[in-house]
Amino acid sequence: MILIVTSFIYKPINNRSNLKIIFINILCFTSLFFRFAWAQKEANYWVFGEGGGLNFTNNQLNFFESEVDLFGVTAVVSDQNSGELLFYSDGLYIWNKNHEIMQNGSEIKTGSNHQDSPRIVPSQPLIIVPRPGINDEYYLFHLNEIESSLLENADLYYTIVNTGLNNGNGEVKQGDKNFFVKGNLALKITAVPHANGKDFWLITHAADNNDFYVYLISDEGLAGPKVISSGISYAVNNSENYIRGFIKASPNGNYIAVSSLGENRRFELFSFNPGTGDISNPVSLGNFDFQYGLSFSPDNTKLYLRGINERDYFHQFNLLASNIANSRIGLFRENPNLGDHVVILHGSVELAPDGKLYVRGVRNNDEQINGLGIISNPNALGWEVNFEIVPEPFEEDDHISGGLPNLIQSTFNGITPNRNPNSPCNEASTFQLSPNPAKDFIKIGVLEKCFTSYRLTIYRITGQKIVQYSIKNQDSGELPIYDLSSGIYLAVLEFENKRIVKKFYKY
C-alpha cells in the first residue's frame, strides 16, 4: 500500500528555512497517515443503555436495537477488517452477531445482584481483548461486585470467547468461563497494546490503597500482576464512591488518566510505558466532585473529564501546556456558545471510529432534548471543539445517562472525521499527492480499498491542459514535472463515477 501525504502550503519556497519547515510538516502528516492507514474497525459497533446500538459504517450514525438493558458500561467488538459485529456483553450475557445469546454465553460474573430494569452495573467493569497468537479468540474481562449495595469492592474474572465456532456465531467453550484472577479491586479496568505490537497490558486498581495492578496478556496467557504504587489511595467507604470511575489510556499508550466518583477527589494523569507496563509521574489536575467519564483526544494532546467544580461540569486539559492543570477549559457552562443551555448528566465519554468524541447523558434544557453529545473536533483547543446533541431514537429515555462501550483506545490513534477506516471513497482525503511542494516529480496514492483505474490530467491553475496519464496501478509511480515552470497546478483524477481535484505547487 502506497501512503502519500498532501501538504496544504502553496506559497513559493524562498529559502532553505522555509523548505525545512515544510519538510517537517510533511513528515508529521506522513506519520499521521500511516496510523490512519493501519487503523482497525474493531470499534465499529456500539451497544448501550436500554436496547441501544450504533453502527459507524461509512462515518454515519446508524442506530439499531440491541439486547442490552442496563445503566452502565458495556463491552463489544467488531471484526478488525470488515467492521462486522462479532459479539457484545452487558456482564450477565454474551450475545453473538445475530443478537442471540451465544452458546454457553450466560451466567457471566459481572455487576451487582440487582435485577432491576435497567440493570445497574459498576462504572467500568468490562473490556474485550484479542487473545494474542490465537485467531478468532477473545478475552472478556469482567469485574464482579461483591455486594449489592453498589459500594463494595470487586473480583476480576475472565471468559474466553471463540467467534469461529458454531458456524461463525461464536461460542464459549465448556470450562472457558468465569476464571478468577484477583479480588479486592476498584470498579474500573482498561487494556493497552504492548509496544511489541502483539501483546497487551491489562490495568486495574486496588480498592483500598494506591496500588495499580498491571497484567501482561501474551500467547502464554495472563501473567502478573506487576504492582505499582502511585497516586492517591482508594478506600471502600459506604458514604463515598471512591472506587468508582474510569481508567483510560491515551490512543498512543503513553498516558493513563484515572477518575474517582467521590466528592472533592483529585483527578490524576500518569505516564505509561507500553514496553514495560510501568506507571509513573502522577500529576494532579485539580479536585473535582463526581468524576466519571473521561477520554483523550485522537491526537493525544487533549484530555476530557466529566467532573464537577465551581465553574463547569465538563472540562478539557491541554497536555502540551507547561502547566496542564492550569490549562483547564470548561466546555459547557463556561462556553459562550452553550452556557447553561446544555447539561451533562451522569454519563461516560468515548472516542468513536468517526474521529469524534461522544458523551452519554446530555440534555438540552431549553428544548428538553435527551441524547448523545458529540464533540466533532476533539483535537481542537477549547471552545473550537464544536458541540452538538443528537437525540437517541429509542423509546426508553428515562435512563439516558450511563455507559457507552469500554474500548481499547489505540483503535483511535491519529484518526479524524476525514481520515479513518470508515471514510467513504468519495472523500478527497483518501486520494493523496506528494511531495507538495514538488520539484521534479509527483506521485499519486490511493487507498487500497478505493482504487480503480483512473485518468490523471494536469492543468495549470489558469485551466491550460498540460499532460494526461492513464493510471492502472495503485501507486502511480514518479510522474515527471521538471519541465514545468514554477507555479500552482491542478491534478484531476477521473474515475468511472467520481472526479477528484488535488492542488500542488511546483518550485
Short mmCIF file of C-alpha atoms in Angstrom, two decimals:
data_model
loop_
_atom_site.label_atom_id
_atom_site.label_comp_id
_atom_site.label_asym_id
_atom_site.label_seq_id
_atom_site.Cartn_x
_atom_site.Cartn_y
_atom_site.Cartn_z
CA MET A 1 0.00 0.00 0.00
CA ILE A 2 1.43 3.36 -1.01
CA LEU A 3 0.97 6.05 1.60
CA ILE A 4 1.22 9.59 0.29
CA VAL A 5 0.57 12.85 2.11
CA THR A 6 -0.58 16.21 0.78
CA SER A 7 0.78 19.40 2.30
CA PHE A 8 -1.54 22.40 2.23
CA ILE A 9 1.17 25.04 1.83
CA TYR A 10 1.16 26.56 -1.64
CA LYS A 11 3.33 29.66 -1.37
CA PRO A 12 6.78 29.67 -3.02
CA ILE A 13 9.81 28.35 -1.19
CA ASN A 14 12.08 31.35 -0.90
CA ASN A 15 14.77 29.97 1.36
CA ARG A 16 16.20 26.83 2.89
CA SER A 17 14.50 27.54 6.25
CA ASN A 18 11.03 27.50 4.68
CA LEU A 19 11.86 24.29 2.85
CA LYS A 20 12.92 22.69 6.13
CA ILE A 21 9.64 23.72 7.81
CA ILE A 22 7.57 22.22 5.01
CA PHE A 23 9.65 19.02 5.06
CA ILE A 24 8.97 18.66 8.79
CA ASN A 25 5.24 19.24 8.17
CA ILE A 26 5.23 16.52 5.52
CA LEU A 27 6.91 14.08 7.91
CA CYS A 28 4.32 14.82 10.60
CA PHE A 29 1.42 14.32 8.22
CA THR A 30 3.03 11.13 6.91
CA SER A 31 3.24 9.71 10.44
CA LEU A 32 -0.42 10.54 10.97
CA PHE A 33 -1.41 8.94 7.67
CA PHE A 34 0.44 5.72 8.48
CA ARG A 35 -1.56 5.45 11.69
CA PHE A 36 -4.75 6.14 9.78
CA ALA A 37 -3.96 3.58 7.10
CA TRP A 38 -3.44 0.85 9.66
CA ALA A 39 -6.40 1.81 11.86
CA GLN A 40 -8.75 -1.07 12.56
CA LYS A 41 -12.54 -1.40 12.59
CA GLU A 42 -12.99 -3.35 15.82
CA ALA A 43 -14.95 -0.44 17.37
CA ASN A 44 -17.49 -0.05 14.53
CA TYR A 45 -20.46 -1.34 16.56
CA TRP A 46 -21.58 0.04 19.91
CA VAL A 47 -24.29 -1.17 22.33
CA PHE A 48 -25.55 0.71 25.39
CA GLY A 49 -28.44 1.59 27.67
CA GLU A 50 -31.90 0.09 27.24
CA GLY A 51 -31.60 -1.67 23.92
CA GLY A 52 -29.45 0.99 22.26
CA GLY A 53 -26.98 0.38 19.46
CA LEU A 54 -24.82 2.36 17.00
CA ASN A 55 -23.03 1.32 13.82
CA PHE A 56 -20.44 3.76 12.44
CA THR A 57 -20.02 2.21 8.98
CA ASN A 58 -19.29 4.86 6.31
CA ASN A 59 -18.92 7.52 9.02
CA GLN A 60 -22.66 7.66 9.61
CA LEU A 61 -24.64 7.19 12.83
CA ASN A 62 -26.74 4.13 12.10
CA PHE A 63 -28.88 3.39 15.16
CA PHE A 64 -30.17 -0.13 15.82
CA GLU A 65 -31.76 -2.06 18.69
CA SER A 66 -29.57 -4.34 20.79
CA GLU A 67 -30.36 -6.77 23.59
CA VAL A 68 -28.60 -4.93 26.42
CA ASP A 69 -30.66 -3.46 29.24
CA LEU A 70 -28.52 -1.72 31.79
CA PHE A 71 -27.36 1.51 33.36
CA GLY A 72 -23.61 1.13 32.91
CA VAL A 73 -20.73 0.31 30.61
CA THR A 74 -20.84 -2.50 28.02
CA ALA A 75 -18.25 -4.46 26.05
CA VAL A 76 -18.49 -5.01 22.28
CA VAL A 77 -16.12 -5.94 19.46
CA SER A 78 -16.32 -5.97 15.65
CA ASP A 79 -14.17 -7.65 13.01
CA GLN A 80 -10.99 -5.59 12.61
CA ASN A 81 -11.05 -5.85 8.80
CA SER A 82 -14.71 -5.84 7.78
CA GLY A 83 -16.15 -3.92 10.74
CA GLU A 84 -18.94 -6.50 11.11
CA LEU A 85 -20.30 -7.10 14.60
CA LEU A 86 -18.81 -10.13 16.38
CA PHE A 87 -20.30 -10.14 19.90
CA TYR A 88 -21.19 -7.97 22.89
CA SER A 89 -21.91 -8.30 26.60
CA ASP A 90 -23.72 -6.49 29.39
CA GLY A 91 -21.98 -8.51 32.07
CA LEU A 92 -24.56 -11.25 32.55
CA TYR A 93 -24.90 -12.43 28.96
CA ILE A 94 -22.82 -12.59 25.79
CA TRP A 95 -24.76 -12.00 22.56
CA ASN A 96 -23.49 -13.03 19.13
CA LYS A 97 -23.62 -11.06 15.87
CA ASN A 98 -27.26 -12.09 15.39
CA HIS A 99 -28.22 -10.62 18.80
CA GLU A 100 -28.79 -14.10 20.20
CA ILE A 101 -27.30 -15.33 23.47
CA MET A 102 -24.11 -17.12 22.49
CA GLN A 103 -23.76 -20.81 23.25
CA ASN A 104 -22.67 -21.01 26.93
CA GLY A 105 -22.85 -17.21 26.98
CA SER A 106 -25.00 -16.79 30.08
CA GLU A 107 -24.28 -16.51 33.83
CA ILE A 108 -21.20 -14.34 33.40
CA LYS A 109 -19.97 -12.98 36.73
CA THR A 110 -20.21 -9.22 36.31
CA GLY A 111 -22.03 -6.40 38.01
CA SER A 112 -24.24 -6.27 41.04
CA ASN A 113 -27.01 -8.60 42.11
CA HIS A 114 -29.64 -6.02 41.20
CA GLN A 115 -32.26 -7.44 38.83
CA ASP A 116 -33.99 -4.13 38.15
CA SER A 117 -34.57 -2.98 34.60
CA PRO A 118 -32.33 -1.41 33.52
CA ARG A 119 -29.79 -3.39 35.48
CA ILE A 120 -27.17 -1.30 37.32
CA VAL A 121 -23.55 -2.22 36.59
CA PRO A 122 -20.32 -0.88 38.12
CA SER A 123 -18.74 2.07 36.32
CA GLN A 124 -16.14 0.31 34.11
CA PRO A 125 -16.43 -3.45 34.66
CA LEU A 126 -15.93 -4.95 31.19
CA ILE A 127 -13.43 -4.96 28.35
CA ILE A 128 -12.76 -7.27 25.39
CA VAL A 129 -9.14 -8.01 24.38
CA PRO A 130 -7.99 -10.12 21.39
CA ARG A 131 -6.18 -13.27 22.52
CA PRO A 132 -2.58 -12.95 21.25
CA GLY A 133 -1.48 -15.71 18.89
CA ILE A 134 -4.92 -17.37 18.55
CA ASN A 135 -7.22 -16.32 15.73
CA ASP A 136 -10.92 -15.78 16.48
CA GLU A 137 -10.44 -15.89 20.28
CA TYR A 138 -11.03 -13.03 22.69
CA TYR A 139 -10.78 -12.45 26.41
CA LEU A 140 -13.81 -10.89 28.05
CA PHE A 141 -12.51 -9.45 31.33
CA HIS A 142 -15.22 -8.73 33.87
CA LEU A 143 -15.34 -7.30 37.37
CA ASN A 144 -17.96 -8.79 39.66
CA GLU A 145 -19.11 -6.63 42.55
CA ILE A 146 -19.07 -8.42 45.90
CA GLU A 147 -22.12 -6.79 47.49
CA SER A 148 -25.36 -5.50 46.02
CA SER A 149 -25.01 -2.16 47.83
CA LEU A 150 -23.01 -0.80 44.84
CA LEU A 151 -20.41 0.48 47.29
CA GLU A 152 -18.19 -2.54 47.76
CA ASN A 153 -15.09 -3.86 46.02
CA ALA A 154 -14.94 -6.29 43.11
CA ASP A 155 -13.38 -9.56 41.94
CA LEU A 156 -11.77 -9.84 38.50
CA TYR A 157 -12.64 -12.76 36.19
CA TYR A 158 -12.18 -13.57 32.53
CA THR A 159 -14.10 -15.63 29.98
CA ILE A 160 -12.78 -16.81 26.61
CA VAL A 161 -14.96 -16.34 23.52
CA ASN A 162 -14.24 -18.14 20.21
CA THR A 163 -16.03 -16.34 17.36
CA GLY A 164 -15.11 -19.02 14.79
CA LEU A 165 -17.15 -21.79 16.43
CA ASN A 166 -20.83 -22.63 15.96
CA ASN A 167 -20.88 -21.77 12.24
CA GLY A 168 -19.30 -18.38 12.88
CA ASN A 169 -21.85 -17.38 15.51
CA GLY A 170 -19.37 -17.82 18.33
CA GLU A 171 -19.26 -19.97 21.43
CA VAL A 172 -17.92 -20.04 24.97
CA LYS A 173 -16.43 -23.50 25.39
CA GLN A 174 -17.30 -25.50 28.48
CA GLY A 175 -14.67 -24.69 31.08
CA ASP A 176 -13.66 -21.35 29.49
CA LYS A 177 -15.91 -19.19 31.65
CA ASN A 178 -15.50 -17.19 34.87
CA PHE A 179 -11.80 -17.75 35.57
CA PHE A 180 -10.95 -15.96 38.83
CA VAL A 181 -7.97 -13.57 38.63
CA LYS A 182 -7.89 -11.27 41.69
CA GLY A 183 -10.12 -9.79 44.39
CA ASN A 184 -10.46 -6.54 46.35
CA LEU A 185 -10.39 -4.30 43.28
CA ALA A 186 -11.80 -0.93 42.31
CA LEU A 187 -14.57 -0.93 39.72
CA LYS A 188 -12.52 0.10 36.70
CA ILE A 189 -10.42 -1.72 34.10
CA THR A 190 -8.68 -0.98 30.80
CA ALA A 191 -6.26 -2.54 28.30
CA VAL A 192 -3.32 -1.07 26.35
CA PRO A 193 -1.40 -2.67 23.45
CA HIS A 194 2.17 -3.70 24.24
CA ALA A 195 4.94 -1.88 22.38
CA ASN A 196 5.85 -5.20 20.70
CA GLY A 197 2.69 -4.95 18.59
CA LYS A 198 1.19 -8.32 19.60
CA ASP A 199 0.64 -8.44 23.37
CA PHE A 200 -1.50 -6.32 25.70
CA TRP A 201 -1.40 -4.85 29.18
CA LEU A 202 -4.46 -5.16 31.43
CA ILE A 203 -4.69 -2.40 34.06
CA THR A 204 -6.90 -2.22 37.13
CA HIS A 205 -6.62 -0.76 40.64
CA ALA A 206 -6.85 -1.95 44.24
CA ALA A 207 -9.93 -0.95 46.22
CA ASP A 208 -8.25 0.12 49.47
CA ASN A 209 -4.85 1.67 48.67
CA ASN A 210 -2.91 3.33 45.81
CA ASP A 211 -1.81 0.14 44.03
CA PHE A 212 -2.25 -0.37 40.31
CA TYR A 213 -2.24 -3.96 39.06
CA VAL A 214 -0.76 -4.44 35.58
CA TYR A 215 -1.07 -7.85 33.89
CA LEU A 216 0.72 -8.99 30.73
CA ILE A 217 -1.56 -10.68 28.17
CA SER A 218 0.52 -12.77 25.74
CA ASP A 219 0.23 -16.01 23.77
CA GLU A 220 1.18 -17.75 27.02
CA GLY A 221 -1.90 -16.35 28.79
CA LEU A 222 -2.22 -13.88 31.64
CA ALA A 223 0.90 -13.12 33.72
CA GLY A 224 1.40 -10.94 36.78
CA PRO A 225 0.35 -8.69 38.21
CA LYS A 226 3.06 -6.08 38.38
CA VAL A 227 2.11 -3.96 41.43
CA ILE A 228 2.77 -0.24 41.08
CA SER A 229 2.04 2.13 43.97
CA SER A 230 1.36 5.61 42.63
CA GLY A 231 -1.13 8.44 43.06
CA ILE A 232 -3.89 8.78 45.62
CA SER A 233 -5.32 5.93 47.69
CA TYR A 234 -8.81 4.48 47.38
CA ALA A 235 -10.99 3.33 50.23
CA VAL A 236 -14.11 1.18 50.43
CA ASN A 237 -16.43 3.65 52.11
CA ASN A 238 -20.20 3.33 52.27
CA SER A 239 -20.65 7.10 52.12
CA GLU A 240 -18.40 7.73 49.09
CA ASN A 241 -17.92 6.11 45.70
CA TYR A 242 -14.15 6.49 45.68
CA ILE A 243 -13.59 3.16 43.94
CA ARG A 244 -15.88 4.06 41.03
CA GLY A 245 -14.81 5.94 37.93
CA PHE A 246 -12.68 5.15 34.89
CA ILE A 247 -9.14 4.30 33.84
CA LYS A 248 -8.42 5.41 30.28
CA ALA A 249 -5.25 5.26 28.18
CA SER A 250 -4.26 7.75 25.51
CA PRO A 251 -4.53 6.29 21.98
CA ASN A 252 -0.73 6.19 21.66
CA GLY A 253 -0.46 4.40 25.02
CA ASN A 254 1.85 6.96 26.61
CA TYR A 255 -0.57 8.23 29.27
CA ILE A 256 -3.33 6.98 31.50
CA ALA A 257 -5.83 9.08 33.43
CA VAL A 258 -7.98 7.95 36.36
CA SER A 259 -11.26 9.44 37.60
CA SER A 260 -12.87 8.86 41.00
CA LEU A 261 -16.58 9.33 41.71
CA GLY A 262 -16.31 10.63 45.28
CA GLU A 263 -16.55 14.23 46.42
CA ASN A 264 -13.57 16.60 46.20
CA ARG A 265 -11.27 13.97 44.72
CA ARG A 266 -8.04 14.52 42.85
CA PHE A 267 -8.14 13.91 39.09
CA GLU A 268 -4.82 12.34 38.09
CA LEU A 269 -2.75 11.89 34.95
CA PHE A 270 0.10 9.33 34.76
CA SER A 271 2.82 8.37 32.32
CA PHE A 272 2.58 4.83 30.97
CA ASN A 273 5.34 2.79 29.31
CA PRO A 274 3.84 0.38 26.73
CA GLY A 275 7.12 -1.52 26.60
CA THR A 276 7.42 -2.30 30.31
CA GLY A 277 3.92 -1.71 31.71
CA ASP A 278 5.25 0.84 34.20
CA ILE A 279 3.05 3.65 35.56
CA SER A 280 4.82 6.77 36.84
CA ASN A 281 4.83 10.57 37.24
CA PRO A 282 1.41 11.19 38.82
CA VAL A 283 0.16 14.71 38.06
CA SER A 284 -2.80 16.26 39.86
CA LEU A 285 -5.13 18.14 37.52
CA GLY A 286 -7.23 19.55 40.35
CA ASN A 287 -10.02 18.38 42.64
CA PHE A 288 -13.49 17.62 41.26
CA ASP A 289 -16.74 16.13 42.55
CA PHE A 290 -18.42 13.10 40.99
CA GLN A 291 -15.78 12.40 38.34
CA TYR A 292 -16.95 9.84 35.83
CA GLY A 293 -16.34 9.60 32.09
CA LEU A 294 -13.01 10.69 30.62
CA SER A 295 -11.17 10.46 27.33
CA PHE A 296 -8.07 11.60 25.47
CA SER A 297 -8.23 13.15 22.00
CA PRO A 298 -7.20 11.04 18.98
CA ASP A 299 -4.02 13.13 18.53
CA ASN A 300 -3.08 12.57 22.22
CA THR A 301 -2.85 16.30 23.03
CA LYS A 302 -6.12 16.87 24.92
CA LEU A 303 -7.78 15.22 27.92
CA TYR A 304 -11.50 15.42 28.73
CA LEU A 305 -13.27 14.88 32.07
CA ARG A 306 -16.87 14.73 33.18
CA GLY A 307 -16.49 16.13 36.71
CA ILE A 308 -17.93 19.00 38.71
CA ASN A 309 -16.12 22.03 40.10
CA GLU A 310 -17.37 25.52 40.89
CA ARG A 311 -17.07 26.58 37.24
CA ASP A 312 -18.24 23.71 34.99
CA TYR A 313 -19.03 20.02 34.74
CA PHE A 314 -17.20 19.09 31.53
CA HIS A 315 -13.55 20.03 31.09
CA GLN A 316 -10.69 19.93 28.62
CA PHE A 317 -6.97 19.90 29.54
CA ASN A 318 -4.15 20.73 27.13
CA LEU A 319 -1.41 18.10 27.54
CA LEU A 320 1.05 20.32 25.64
CA ALA A 321 0.75 23.14 28.19
CA SER A 322 3.60 23.81 30.61
CA ASN A 323 1.07 23.60 33.46
CA ILE A 324 -1.61 21.08 32.44
CA ALA A 325 -3.85 21.72 35.44
CA ASN A 326 -3.96 25.45 34.69
CA SER A 327 -4.86 24.78 31.06
CA ARG A 328 -8.34 23.57 32.09
CA ILE A 329 -11.19 24.99 29.98
CA GLY A 330 -14.86 24.43 30.78
CA LEU A 331 -16.67 23.33 27.63
CA PHE A 332 -20.30 23.71 28.71
CA ARG A 333 -21.13 26.35 31.34
CA GLU A 334 -18.07 28.46 30.52
CA ASN A 335 -18.59 28.08 26.78
CA PRO A 336 -20.21 31.31 25.46
CA ASN A 337 -21.85 29.26 22.70
CA LEU A 338 -23.63 26.99 25.20
CA GLY A 339 -23.70 28.30 28.78
CA ASP A 340 -26.43 26.67 30.88
CA HIS A 341 -28.24 25.70 27.71
CA VAL A 342 -26.66 22.23 27.89
CA VAL A 343 -26.41 19.94 30.92
CA ILE A 344 -24.35 16.76 31.14
CA LEU A 345 -25.71 14.11 33.45
CA HIS A 346 -24.03 11.06 34.93
CA GLY A 347 -22.52 9.59 31.76
CA SER A 348 -19.43 8.14 30.14
CA VAL A 349 -17.24 9.62 27.40
CA GLU A 350 -15.86 7.64 24.45
CA LEU A 351 -13.95 8.17 21.21
CA ALA A 352 -15.60 6.73 18.12
CA PRO A 353 -14.43 5.34 14.76
CA ASP A 354 -15.55 8.55 13.04
CA GLY A 355 -12.86 10.53 14.88
CA LYS A 356 -15.36 12.29 17.13
CA LEU A 357 -15.93 12.19 20.90
CA TYR A 358 -19.29 11.04 22.28
CA VAL A 359 -20.76 11.94 25.66
CA ARG A 360 -23.71 9.98 27.04
CA GLY A 361 -26.16 11.66 29.35
CA VAL A 362 -26.50 15.09 27.72
CA ARG A 363 -29.62 17.24 27.87
CA ASN A 364 -30.63 20.42 26.07
CA ASN A 365 -32.65 22.19 28.77
CA ASP A 366 -34.34 24.71 26.50
CA GLU A 367 -35.91 22.05 24.30
CA GLN A 368 -35.71 19.10 26.70
CA ILE A 369 -33.77 17.03 24.17
CA ASN A 370 -32.03 13.99 25.63
CA GLY A 371 -29.34 12.33 23.59
CA LEU A 372 -25.72 11.82 22.73
CA GLY A 373 -23.41 14.79 22.97
CA ILE A 374 -20.97 14.90 20.04
CA ILE A 375 -17.69 16.80 20.09
CA SER A 376 -16.93 16.99 16.38
CA ASN A 377 -13.29 18.07 16.65
CA PRO A 378 -11.78 16.65 19.86
CA ASN A 379 -8.26 17.58 18.72
CA ALA A 380 -9.14 21.30 18.79
CA LEU A 381 -8.38 23.57 21.73
CA GLY A 382 -11.14 24.92 23.93
CA TRP A 383 -14.46 26.04 22.51
CA GLU A 384 -13.39 25.26 18.95
CA VAL A 385 -14.22 21.58 19.53
CA ASN A 386 -17.76 22.11 18.18
CA PHE A 387 -20.53 20.53 20.25
CA GLU A 388 -23.96 19.26 19.24
CA ILE A 389 -26.68 16.95 20.58
CA VAL A 390 -28.10 14.05 18.57
CA PRO A 391 -31.35 12.71 20.09
CA GLU A 392 -31.43 8.98 20.74
CA PRO A 393 -34.25 7.41 18.70
CA PHE A 394 -35.13 4.75 21.26
CA GLU A 395 -38.40 4.63 23.18
CA GLU A 396 -36.83 4.47 26.61
CA ASP A 397 -35.05 7.69 27.54
CA ASP A 398 -35.56 7.86 31.29
CA HIS A 399 -32.08 6.44 31.81
CA ILE A 400 -30.26 8.35 29.10
CA SER A 401 -27.27 8.85 31.38
CA GLY A 402 -24.98 5.91 31.96
CA GLY A 403 -22.46 3.98 29.95
CA LEU A 404 -21.03 3.58 26.49
CA PRO A 405 -18.75 0.68 25.49
CA ASN A 406 -15.36 0.34 27.14
CA LEU A 407 -12.97 0.15 24.14
CA ILE A 408 -9.23 -0.25 23.57
CA GLN A 409 -8.18 3.31 22.80
CA SER A 410 -5.35 2.54 20.35
CA THR A 411 -8.08 1.94 17.75
CA PHE A 412 -8.50 5.71 17.51
CA ASN A 413 -4.86 6.81 17.38
CA GLY A 414 -4.45 9.65 14.90
CA ILE A 415 -7.85 9.43 13.24
CA THR A 416 -10.04 12.41 12.32
CA PRO A 417 -13.52 12.65 10.78
CA ASN A 418 -11.87 12.79 7.34
CA ARG A 419 -9.14 10.23 7.96
CA ASN A 420 -10.41 7.00 9.44
CA PRO A 421 -11.04 3.43 8.29
CA ASN A 422 -14.73 4.11 7.56
CA SER A 423 -14.24 7.17 5.35
CA PRO A 424 -16.14 6.64 2.10
CA CYS A 425 -14.10 6.54 -1.09
CA ASN A 426 -15.54 9.78 -2.40
CA GLU A 427 -13.64 11.71 0.27
CA ALA A 428 -10.76 13.70 -1.23
CA SER A 429 -8.61 12.81 1.78
CA THR A 430 -8.41 9.18 0.61
CA PHE A 431 -6.50 10.29 -2.53
CA GLN A 432 -3.08 11.71 -1.76
CA LEU A 433 -0.45 13.61 -3.78
CA SER A 434 3.20 14.07 -2.79
CA PRO A 435 5.60 15.71 -2.44
CA ASN A 436 3.86 19.04 -2.20
CA PRO A 437 5.52 21.44 -2.95
CA ALA A 438 7.26 19.37 -5.66
CA LYS A 439 10.32 20.00 -7.84
CA ASP A 440 10.99 17.15 -10.30
CA PHE A 441 8.13 14.67 -9.88
CA ILE A 442 4.84 13.93 -8.11
CA LYS A 443 3.24 10.66 -7.04
CA ILE A 444 -0.44 9.90 -6.52
CA GLY A 445 -1.54 7.44 -3.83
CA VAL A 446 -5.00 5.92 -3.50
CA LEU A 447 -6.15 3.88 -0.51
CA GLU A 448 -6.26 0.20 -1.41
CA LYS A 449 -9.99 -0.18 -0.72
CA CYS A 450 -10.76 2.79 -3.01
CA PHE A 451 -8.54 2.04 -6.01
CA THR A 452 -9.79 1.54 -9.56
CA SER A 453 -8.08 2.58 -12.80
CA TYR A 454 -8.35 6.31 -13.49
CA ARG A 455 -7.26 9.08 -15.85
CA LEU A 456 -4.93 11.75 -14.47
CA THR A 457 -4.76 15.16 -16.13
CA ILE A 458 -2.51 18.02 -15.02
CA TYR A 459 -3.70 21.59 -15.64
CA ARG A 460 -2.23 24.99 -14.93
CA ILE A 461 -4.26 26.93 -12.36
CA THR A 462 -5.43 29.04 -15.31
CA GLY A 463 -7.05 25.96 -16.89
CA GLN A 464 -4.47 25.11 -19.59
CA LYS A 465 -4.12 21.35 -20.07
CA ILE A 466 -0.50 20.17 -19.71
CA VAL A 467 -0.36 16.37 -19.80
CA GLN A 468 -2.60 13.33 -19.34
CA TYR A 469 -1.89 9.82 -17.96
CA SER A 470 -3.80 6.56 -17.73
CA ILE A 471 -3.16 5.11 -14.25
CA LYS A 472 -3.74 1.38 -13.82
CA ASN A 473 -1.78 0.76 -10.58
CA GLN A 474 -2.47 1.89 -7.04
CA ASP A 475 0.96 3.55 -7.00
CA SER A 476 1.21 5.96 -9.91
CA GLY A 477 4.98 5.91 -9.79
CA GLU A 478 7.01 9.07 -10.32
CA LEU A 479 5.32 11.43 -12.77
CA PRO A 480 7.85 13.96 -14.15
CA ILE A 481 7.15 17.69 -13.77
CA TYR A 482 10.70 19.09 -14.07
CA ASP A 483 9.83 20.81 -17.39
CA LEU A 484 7.02 22.80 -15.79
CA SER A 485 7.57 26.37 -14.70
CA SER A 486 7.09 27.37 -11.07
CA GLY A 487 3.52 27.90 -10.02
CA ILE A 488 0.25 26.28 -8.89
CA TYR A 489 -1.18 23.28 -10.78
CA LEU A 490 -4.22 21.06 -10.58
CA ALA A 491 -4.09 17.26 -10.74
CA VAL A 492 -7.53 15.97 -11.81
CA LEU A 493 -8.27 12.29 -11.11
CA GLU A 494 -11.21 10.98 -13.16
CA PHE A 495 -12.70 7.66 -12.03
CA GLU A 496 -15.70 5.96 -13.51
CA ASN A 497 -18.11 7.54 -11.02
CA LYS A 498 -16.21 10.41 -9.39
CA ARG A 499 -13.77 13.25 -10.05
CA ILE A 500 -11.15 14.36 -7.52
CA VAL A 501 -9.09 17.56 -7.83
CA LYS A 502 -5.78 17.94 -5.97
CA LYS A 503 -3.78 21.18 -5.94
CA PHE A 504 0.03 21.22 -5.82
CA TYR A 505 2.87 23.74 -6.11
CA LYS A 506 5.85 23.33 -8.48
CA TYR A 507 9.01 25.21 -7.42
#
